[in-house]
Amino acid sequence: MTKKFYQLSARERLEAMDLTPSLTAFYRERQSDEMPNLIENYFADFTLPEGLLRHLVVDGRSYQVPMVTEEPSVVAAANNGARLVGQAGGFQSHQTSQSLLGGQILFQDVAIDELLAYVSEQREAIFEAAKLAKPSMVERGDGLKDVQIRSLAGRRASLDLTVQTGEAMGANAVNTILEAVKAVFQPFSKNIVAAILTNAGHDALVTVTTQMPVSLVGGLAVAKAIVSLSAFGKVDPDRAVTENKGIFNGLSAVVLATGNDYRAVEAAGHAYAGSTGRYQSLSTWKLDDTGEFLLGSLTMPVNIGRLGGAIAAMPMAQRNLELLGAPSLGALKKVIVATGLANNLAALKAVSGPGIQAGHMRMQARTLAIQVGAVGDEVLKVANGLAAEGAVDQNHAKKILGEIRKNDA
């Protein structure tokens, strides 16, 4: 019996793809024993570079933070921002993030009063169904914690479940509970559209702040420029999108390095950025009343895990958590958000001061050197040559590389 493509081994898939011998050999060299079962139709590993945020101080503790990203300047910016904040004592957290994940049972063409009455009558049955679906969660103190009904436009409604998931992100657990609870609503079965978790993270907000003397960022004029630029992110969605992207540059790099779902975190963050009815920057920078201190804060939902899922299957994710010092789930969330705020500070300081292009181009020069064929020590030599000439483009890179190789011959 012929196997379907998804049933083939990784090596068999390559053979079935009818590639050139060189491309087949390229992908074969990039197959591993660790990744095949993580995704469908696996045939090779795609690797990204991992850099280190050397000292990130949060609540008085210094962390070595792994960051996985393809963008050249992100790790440098994170280190720059963390260094400035570190000189002022580091970041502080101001609330304990809950390990709570939401789920929804969605109803249409439903009388909200009837549904509200039914939920009130069946509340005990709802919690019992959730308990039977995941008894181990309840035994360790987790599981379903709350049930609420929300009325939506067009005779629609959402039954919102709040589930405490413990050390795991808990997506599969929440979906299992939802399916069990859905059975309680048999009288409304024709009205149910779906039962699915939500990544909104309303109950998983994390806040980090910093207070630093304006002298650390270059004086009062620089601090005022940072505050002014931050204010644009509150009134102009176009500016807010770019500022939030800069926050996620650092934040998502840590989420990815720890084996978590950066897409879910980003989606929740962007939704929260628009929760007032107007899309805004997630961060806020302002001066204190004396004008002597620059105050920064970042609040957003973070639903991640420390156990289970891809983390359990990815040795790098496990080792990266070890590198971080095996933090609690709450501490890990704060580290992630603090990294985002560090990147944000570095970006605002650069944009409001000398401009972000200079730093970006220094990092881009290295990437360009590799693109034109530089290897080993040649990469830095080409990058330095491009910086000296002030022209970071492929033609200049090729010219400099040629001159280097001619002189070394």
Tab-separated table of N, CA, C and O in Angstrom, residues 3 5 16 40 55 143 204 217 242 252 280 315 344 375-376 382:
chain	number	residue	atom	x	y	z
A	3	LYS	N	2.300	4.768	0.696
A	3	LYS	CA	2.200	5.723	1.803
A	3	LYS	C	1.806	7.091	1.284
A	3	LYS	O	2.197	7.505	0.198
A	5	PHE	N	2.086	11.235	1.618
A	5	PHE	CA	3.299	12.043	1.802
A	5	PHE	C	3.601	12.272	3.282
A	5	PHE	O	4.750	12.189	3.716
A	16	ALA	N	10.912	11.951	-2.634
A	16	ALA	CA	9.646	12.088	-3.352
A	16	ALA	C	9.446	13.491	-3.930
A	16	ALA	O	8.565	13.695	-4.772
A	40	GLU	N	4.015	18.869	10.583
A	40	GLU	CA	3.602	17.981	9.497
A	40	GLU	C	4.565	18.124	8.311
A	40	GLU	O	5.103	19.201	8.036
A	55	HIS	N	23.116	41.189	30.507
A	55	HIS	CA	22.661	41.482	31.874
A	55	HIS	C	21.347	42.247	31.817
A	55	HIS	O	21.333	43.440	31.514
A	143	GLY	N	-7.219	24.344	36.723
A	143	GLY	CA	-8.504	23.995	36.124
A	143	GLY	C	-9.413	25.196	35.961
A	143	GLY	O	-8.989	26.351	36.085
A	204	ALA	N	-3.944	37.770	31.954
A	204	ALA	CA	-2.513	37.460	32.032
A	204	ALA	C	-1.651	38.691	31.789
A	204	ALA	O	-0.595	38.621	31.171
A	217	VAL	N	20.425	58.877	29.859
A	217	VAL	CA	20.074	58.821	28.434
A	217	VAL	C	20.677	59.981	27.654
A	217	VAL	O	20.414	60.135	26.459
A	242	THR	N	4.804	50.920	14.398
A	242	THR	CA	6.255	50.786	14.312
A	242	THR	C	6.880	50.664	15.687
A	242	THR	O	7.816	49.880	15.884
A	252	SER	N	9.651	39.084	21.369
A	252	SER	CA	9.375	37.841	20.649
A	252	SER	C	10.617	36.982	20.490
A	252	SER	O	10.522	35.751	20.397
A	280	GLN	N	-2.708	52.012	19.953
A	280	GLN	CA	-1.685	52.849	20.583
A	280	GLN	C	-0.431	52.044	20.865
A	280	GLN	O	-0.450	50.807	20.872
A	315	PRO	N	15.324	20.519	22.816
A	315	PRO	CA	16.440	20.640	23.765
A	315	PRO	C	16.959	22.066	23.910
A	315	PRO	O	17.331	22.490	25.007
A	344	ASN	N	12.657	48.932	23.290
A	344	ASN	CA	11.887	50.136	23.037
A	344	ASN	C	12.675	51.386	23.419
A	344	ASN	O	12.736	52.363	22.657
A	375	VAL	N	33.933	35.497	4.184
A	375	VAL	CA	33.961	34.424	5.183
A	375	VAL	C	34.985	34.776	6.257
A	375	VAL	O	35.936	35.528	6.016
A	376	GLY	N	34.776	34.208	7.455
A	376	GLY	CA	35.744	34.376	8.530
A	376	GLY	C	36.034	35.839	8.834
A	376	GLY	O	35.115	36.669	8.965
A	382	VAL	N	35.135	43.699	5.672
A	382	VAL	CA	34.222	44.295	4.686
A	382	VAL	C	33.259	45.257	5.377
A	382	VAL	O	33.004	46.367	4.889
